[in-house]
Amino acid sequence: MNRVRALNLLACAKLNLYLDITGRRDDGYHLLETVMQSVSFADVVTVAVCPGGGITLTCSREDIPTDRRNTAYRAAELFMQYSGMTGRVLLDIEKHIPSGAGMGGGSADAAAALRGLNNVFGEPLSEQQLLDIAVQVGADVPFCLVGGTKLCRGIGEKMSDLPAAKGIFVVVKPDFSCPTGEAYRKYDSSPVAPHGGLERFRAALPDNYAPEMYNVFQELYADERIESICRRFMELGARGAMLTGSGSAVFGVFDDAHTAAAAQKEFSGSVLCSAVGEGVCL
């Protein structure tokens, strides 16, 4: 290899339109029933390969680790190991998706690293091989690699297609975070019975799903700060409003862009986005 090969990718955030915990595996991982939707709000990940060896990761945010603690770094390591490719991997992440929000920002970056490296090297790995690596990196990485609208079971790796959810989403990240590990520990100390509303939600897709949305963590937290955002979204014309993932980001579903844009102005730092059919966009 005697030249740099580079690729810019959009690593799309996700929203959980439905999220329930149905059990726990012997290894401690929780079993999920969740419907995830890729949205048009993304980090920008640049993947480059040049002569040499090793991995260098840079990020626009100083609080994001740039070593093996970063999921994109781990994804790149595993890709190079499994593919047998050689070269120095350069990753740069321009962060837009907030951390501690439940929007899959780290998982999206890891998925972009996998997709980008496979593209730069001429696709030495099959889609299934990429998915096998993705699940080793993190539970949400397989979905973020594929994207679209998926029903995800198991720890998130068992995916099936669903009709794309219609509507415009307004997402607000409050001034506090909900670390995923702490969220699941809270669930383990105070389990919530399975909701059992998945089939009603699926039947309501693609148009009328908003009233059937559910998030077990929102019920578990019973946090007035979250509930007040949801109420305000509804007052502003949302068809439904809910926490995504383990939080703390909250989103409202709107029928039209005008109403959504008006609602967005009510929340400082909020974003307006729509459903997209891919997790990583080249």
CSV table of C-alpha atoms in Angstrom, one decimal:
chain,number,residue,atom,x,y,z
A,1,MET,CA,0.0,0.0,0.0
A,2,ASN,CA,1.6,3.3,-1.1
A,3,ARG,CA,-1.2,5.8,-0.7
A,4,VAL,CA,-3.9,7.0,1.6
A,5,ARG,CA,-7.4,5.7,0.9
A,6,ALA,CA,-10.2,7.6,2.7
A,7,LEU,CA,-14.0,7.6,3.0
A,8,ASN,CA,-16.5,9.9,4.8
A,9,LEU,CA,-19.6,8.3,6.2
A,10,LEU,CA,-22.7,9.4,8.1
A,11,ALA,CA,-23.2,7.3,11.2
A,12,CYS,CA,-27.0,7.6,11.9
A,13,ALA,CA,-28.5,7.9,15.3
A,14,LYS,CA,-31.3,5.6,16.3
A,15,LEU,CA,-34.6,6.0,18.2
A,16,ASN,CA,-36.3,3.2,20.1
A,17,LEU,CA,-39.9,3.4,19.2
A,18,TYR,CA,-40.7,0.4,21.5
A,19,LEU,CA,-38.4,-1.1,24.2
A,20,ASP,CA,-39.2,-3.9,26.6
A,21,ILE,CA,-37.1,-6.3,28.6
A,22,THR,CA,-38.4,-9.8,28.5
A,23,GLY,CA,-35.8,-11.8,30.5
A,24,ARG,CA,-32.1,-12.3,31.1
A,25,ARG,CA,-29.5,-14.7,29.8
A,26,ASP,CA,-27.3,-16.8,31.9
A,27,ASP,CA,-24.3,-14.6,31.0
A,28,GLY,CA,-26.2,-11.5,32.5
A,29,TYR,CA,-27.2,-9.9,29.2
A,30,HIS,CA,-30.8,-8.8,29.1
A,31,LEU,CA,-33.3,-10.1,26.5
A,32,LEU,CA,-35.1,-7.3,24.6
A,33,GLU,CA,-38.0,-6.7,22.4
A,34,THR,CA,-37.3,-3.4,20.7
A,35,VAL,CA,-38.2,-1.6,17.6
A,36,MET,CA,-35.4,0.7,16.4
A,37,GLN,CA,-35.5,3.4,13.8
A,38,SER,CA,-32.5,5.0,12.0
A,39,VAL,CA,-32.9,8.8,11.7
A,40,SER,CA,-31.3,11.6,9.7
A,41,PHE,CA,-29.2,12.9,12.6
A,42,ALA,CA,-25.7,11.6,12.4
A,43,ASP,CA,-22.0,11.7,13.4
A,44,VAL,CA,-19.5,12.1,10.5
A,45,VAL,CA,-16.9,9.4,10.6
A,46,THR,CA,-13.9,9.5,8.3
A,47,VAL,CA,-12.1,6.2,7.7
A,48,ALA,CA,-8.7,6.2,6.1
A,49,VAL,CA,-6.0,3.6,5.6
A,50,CYS,CA,-2.3,4.3,4.9
A,51,PRO,CA,1.0,2.4,5.0
A,52,GLY,CA,2.0,1.2,8.4
A,53,GLY,CA,0.2,-0.5,11.2
A,54,GLY,CA,-2.0,0.3,14.2
A,55,ILE,CA,-5.0,2.5,14.8
A,56,THR,CA,-5.2,6.2,15.4
A,57,LEU,CA,-8.6,7.7,16.4
A,58,THR,CA,-9.3,11.4,16.7
A,59,CYS,CA,-12.6,13.1,17.8
A,60,SER,CA,-14.1,16.5,17.8
A,61,ARG,CA,-15.1,16.2,21.5
A,62,GLU,CA,-12.3,16.0,24.1
A,63,ASP,CA,-14.4,14.0,26.5
A,64,ILE,CA,-14.7,11.0,24.1
A,65,PRO,CA,-12.0,8.4,24.6
A,66,THR,CA,-9.7,7.7,21.6
A,67,ASP,CA,-8.3,4.4,22.7
A,68,ARG,CA,-9.8,0.9,23.2
A,69,ARG,CA,-12.5,2.4,25.4
A,70,ASN,CA,-14.0,3.8,22.1
A,71,THR,CA,-16.3,1.4,20.3
A,72,ALA,CA,-15.2,2.5,16.9
A,73,TYR,CA,-11.6,1.8,17.9
A,74,ARG,CA,-12.6,-1.8,19.0
A,75,ALA,CA,-14.5,-2.3,15.8
A,76,ALA,CA,-11.5,-1.4,13.7
A,77,GLU,CA,-9.3,-3.7,15.8
A,78,LEU,CA,-11.6,-6.6,15.2
A,79,PHE,CA,-12.0,-5.8,11.5
A,80,MET,CA,-8.3,-5.9,10.9
A,81,GLN,CA,-7.9,-9.1,13.0
A,82,TYR,CA,-10.8,-11.0,11.2
A,83,SER,CA,-10.1,-9.7,7.7
A,84,GLY,CA,-6.3,-10.1,7.7
A,85,MET,CA,-5.8,-6.8,6.1
A,86,THR,CA,-2.7,-4.7,6.7
A,87,GLY,CA,-2.2,-0.9,7.0
A,88,ARG,CA,-2.5,1.9,9.4
A,89,VAL,CA,-6.2,2.8,10.2
A,90,LEU,CA,-7.0,6.4,10.8
A,91,LEU,CA,-10.4,7.2,12.2
A,92,ASP,CA,-11.9,10.7,12.8
A,93,ILE,CA,-15.2,11.2,14.5
A,94,GLU,CA,-17.1,14.5,14.2
A,95,LYS,CA,-19.6,14.1,17.0
A,96,HIS,CA,-23.1,15.4,16.8
A,97,ILE,CA,-25.1,12.6,18.5
A,98,PRO,CA,-25.0,13.3,22.3
A,99,SER,CA,-23.5,10.8,24.7
A,100,GLY,CA,-25.7,9.3,27.5
A,101,ALA,CA,-28.8,10.0,25.4
A,102,GLY,CA,-30.0,6.5,24.3
A,103,MET,CA,-29.5,7.4,20.6
A,104,GLY,CA,-26.7,4.9,19.9
A,105,GLY,CA,-24.0,7.4,19.1
A,106,GLY,CA,-21.0,5.1,20.0
A,107,SER,CA,-22.6,2.1,18.3
A,108,ALA,CA,-23.2,4.2,15.2
A,109,ASP,CA,-19.6,5.2,15.1
A,110,ALA,CA,-18.5,1.6,15.4
A,111,ALA,CA,-20.8,0.5,12.6
A,112,ALA,CA,-19.4,3.3,10.4
A,113,ALA,CA,-15.9,2.1,11.1
A,114,LEU,CA,-16.8,-1.4,10.1
A,115,ARG,CA,-18.7,-0.4,7.0
A,116,GLY,CA,-16.0,2.1,6.0
A,117,LEU,CA,-13.0,-0.2,6.4
A,118,ASN,CA,-14.8,-3.0,4.5
A,119,ASN,CA,-15.4,-0.5,1.7
A,120,VAL,CA,-11.9,0.9,1.6
A,121,PHE,CA,-10.3,-2.6,1.5
A,122,GLY,CA,-12.6,-3.8,-1.3
A,123,GLU,CA,-15.1,-5.7,0.8
A,124,PRO,CA,-13.1,-8.7,2.0
A,125,LEU,CA,-15.8,-9.5,4.6
A,126,SER,CA,-19.4,-10.6,3.9
A,127,GLU,CA,-22.4,-8.8,5.5
A,128,GLN,CA,-22.8,-11.7,7.9
A,129,GLN,CA,-19.1,-11.5,8.9
A,130,LEU,CA,-19.5,-7.8,9.6
A,131,LEU,CA,-22.6,-8.5,11.8
A,132,ASP,CA,-20.6,-11.2,13.7
A,133,ILE,CA,-18.0,-8.6,14.5
A,134,ALA,CA,-20.6,-6.0,15.3
A,135,VAL,CA,-22.3,-8.0,18.0
A,136,GLN,CA,-18.9,-8.5,19.7
A,137,VAL,CA,-18.5,-4.7,19.9
A,138,GLY,CA,-21.9,-3.9,21.4
A,139,ALA,CA,-25.5,-4.9,21.4
A,140,ASP,CA,-26.7,-2.0,19.3
A,141,VAL,CA,-23.9,-2.2,16.7
A,142,PRO,CA,-25.6,-4.8,14.5
A,143,PHE,CA,-28.7,-2.6,14.1
A,144,CYS,CA,-26.6,0.5,13.5
A,145,LEU,CA,-24.7,-1.3,10.8
A,146,VAL,CA,-27.8,-2.3,8.9
A,147,GLY,CA,-30.3,0.4,10.0
A,148,GLY,CA,-33.8,1.2,8.7
A,149,THR,CA,-36.7,0.0,10.8
A,150,LYS,CA,-36.1,-3.2,12.6
A,151,LEU,CA,-37.7,-5.4,15.3
A,152,CYS,CA,-34.7,-6.5,17.4
A,153,ARG,CA,-34.8,-9.4,19.8
A,154,GLY,CA,-32.3,-11.3,21.9
A,155,ILE,CA,-29.7,-8.8,23.0
A,156,GLY,CA,-30.5,-6.8,19.9
A,157,GLU,CA,-28.8,-9.0,17.3
A,158,LYS,CA,-31.9,-10.9,16.0
A,159,MET,CA,-33.4,-8.5,13.5
A,160,SER,CA,-36.4,-8.5,11.3
A,161,ASP,CA,-37.7,-5.9,8.9
A,162,LEU,CA,-40.7,-3.6,9.7
A,163,PRO,CA,-42.4,-0.9,7.7
A,164,ALA,CA,-40.6,2.4,8.0
A,165,ALA,CA,-42.2,4.6,10.7
A,166,LYS,CA,-43.8,7.7,9.3
A,167,GLY,CA,-43.6,11.1,10.9
A,168,ILE,CA,-41.2,13.9,11.8
A,169,PHE,CA,-39.2,13.5,15.0
A,170,VAL,CA,-38.1,16.2,17.3
A,171,VAL,CA,-35.4,15.1,19.8
A,172,VAL,CA,-34.3,16.9,22.9
A,173,LYS,CA,-31.4,15.9,25.2
A,174,PRO,CA,-32.0,17.2,28.7
A,175,ASP,CA,-29.1,18.5,30.8
A,176,PHE,CA,-28.6,15.1,32.5
A,177,SER,CA,-27.5,11.7,31.2
A,178,CYS,CA,-28.7,8.2,31.9
A,179,PRO,CA,-25.7,5.8,31.6
A,180,THR,CA,-26.7,2.5,30.1
A,181,GLY,CA,-25.0,0.4,32.8
A,182,GLU,CA,-26.7,2.2,35.6
A,183,ALA,CA,-30.1,1.9,33.8
A,184,TYR,CA,-29.9,-1.9,33.7
A,185,ARG,CA,-28.7,-2.1,37.3
A,186,LYS,CA,-31.7,-0.1,38.3
A,187,TYR,CA,-33.9,-2.5,36.4
A,188,ASP,CA,-32.2,-5.5,38.0
A,189,SER,CA,-32.9,-4.0,41.5
A,190,SER,CA,-36.5,-3.2,40.6
A,191,PRO,CA,-37.7,-5.3,37.7
A,192,VAL,CA,-40.7,-4.2,35.7
A,193,ALA,CA,-43.1,-6.9,34.3
A,194,PRO,CA,-43.0,-7.2,30.5
A,195,HIS,CA,-45.4,-4.8,28.8
A,196,GLY,CA,-46.7,-7.2,26.2
A,197,GLY,CA,-47.7,-4.5,23.8
A,198,LEU,CA,-45.4,-5.3,20.9
A,199,GLU,CA,-48.1,-6.8,18.6
A,200,ARG,CA,-50.3,-3.8,19.1
A,201,PHE,CA,-47.4,-1.6,18.1
A,202,ARG,CA,-46.5,-3.7,15.1
A,203,ALA,CA,-50.1,-3.6,13.9
A,204,ALA,CA,-50.2,0.2,14.1
A,205,LEU,CA,-47.2,0.7,11.8
A,206,PRO,CA,-46.4,2.6,9.7
A,207,ASP,CA,-48.9,5.4,10.5
A,208,ASN,CA,-50.6,5.1,13.8
A,209,TYR,CA,-47.9,3.6,16.0
A,210,ALA,CA,-47.2,6.7,18.3
A,211,PRO,CA,-49.9,5.9,20.9
A,212,GLU,CA,-48.6,2.4,21.2
A,213,MET,CA,-45.0,3.4,21.9
A,214,TYR,CA,-43.5,2.1,25.1
A,215,ASN,CA,-40.1,2.2,26.9
A,216,VAL,CA,-39.6,0.1,30.1
A,217,PHE,CA,-36.9,2.6,31.3
A,218,GLN,CA,-39.3,5.5,31.2
A,219,GLU,CA,-41.7,3.5,33.4
A,220,LEU,CA,-38.8,2.5,35.7
A,221,TYR,CA,-37.4,6.0,36.1
A,222,ALA,CA,-40.7,7.8,36.7
A,223,ASP,CA,-38.7,10.9,36.3
A,224,GLU,CA,-40.7,14.2,36.3
A,225,ARG,CA,-38.0,15.9,34.1
A,226,ILE,CA,-38.7,13.3,31.4
A,227,GLU,CA,-42.4,13.3,31.8
A,228,SER,CA,-42.6,17.1,31.6
A,229,ILE,CA,-40.9,17.0,28.2
A,230,CYS,CA,-43.3,14.4,27.0
A,231,ARG,CA,-46.3,16.4,28.2
A,232,ARG,CA,-45.0,19.5,26.5
A,233,PHE,CA,-44.5,17.7,23.2
A,234,MET,CA,-48.1,16.5,23.3
A,235,GLU,CA,-49.3,20.1,24.0
A,236,LEU,CA,-47.3,21.2,21.0
A,237,GLY,CA,-49.1,18.7,18.7
A,238,ALA,CA,-47.1,15.5,18.9
A,239,ARG,CA,-49.0,12.2,18.3
A,240,GLY,CA,-46.8,10.6,20.9
A,241,ALA,CA,-43.6,11.3,22.9
A,242,MET,CA,-41.2,9.0,24.7
A,243,LEU,CA,-37.8,8.3,26.1
A,244,THR,CA,-35.4,6.6,23.7
A,245,GLY,CA,-33.1,3.7,24.8
A,246,SER,CA,-32.1,4.1,28.4
A,247,GLY,CA,-32.3,7.8,28.0
A,248,SER,CA,-32.0,10.6,28.6
A,249,ALA,CA,-33.1,11.9,25.2
A,250,VAL,CA,-36.8,12.3,24.6
A,251,PHE,CA,-38.5,12.5,21.2
A,252,GLY,CA,-41.9,13.6,19.9
A,253,VAL,CA,-43.6,12.2,16.8
A,254,PHE,CA,-45.2,14.9,14.6
A,255,ASP,CA,-47.4,14.6,11.4
A,256,ASP,CA,-45.9,17.5,9.5
A,257,ALA,CA,-42.7,19.5,9.3
A,258,HIS,CA,-44.4,22.8,10.2
A,259,THR,CA,-45.7,21.6,13.5
A,260,ALA,CA,-42.5,19.8,14.3
A,261,ALA,CA,-40.4,22.9,13.5
A,262,ALA,CA,-42.6,25.0,15.8
A,263,ALA,CA,-42.1,22.5,18.6
A,264,GLN,CA,-38.4,22.4,18.0
A,265,LYS,CA,-38.1,26.1,18.8
A,266,GLU,CA,-39.5,25.4,22.3
A,267,PHE,CA,-36.4,23.3,23.3
A,268,SER,CA,-32.9,24.7,23.2
A,269,GLY,CA,-30.5,22.4,21.4
A,270,SER,CA,-33.2,20.1,20.1
A,271,VAL,CA,-32.9,18.5,16.6
A,272,LEU,CA,-35.5,17.7,13.9
A,273,CYS,CA,-35.0,14.5,11.9
A,274,SER,CA,-36.8,11.9,9.9
A,275,ALA,CA,-36.6,8.1,9.3
A,276,VAL,CA,-33.9,6.8,7.0
A,277,GLY,CA,-33.4,3.4,5.6
A,278,GLU,CA,-29.7,2.8,6.4
A,279,GLY,CA,-27.6,2.9,9.5
A,280,VAL,CA,-24.5,4.0,7.7
A,281,CYS,CA,-24.7,6.3,4.7
A,282,LEU,CA,-21.7,6.5,2.3
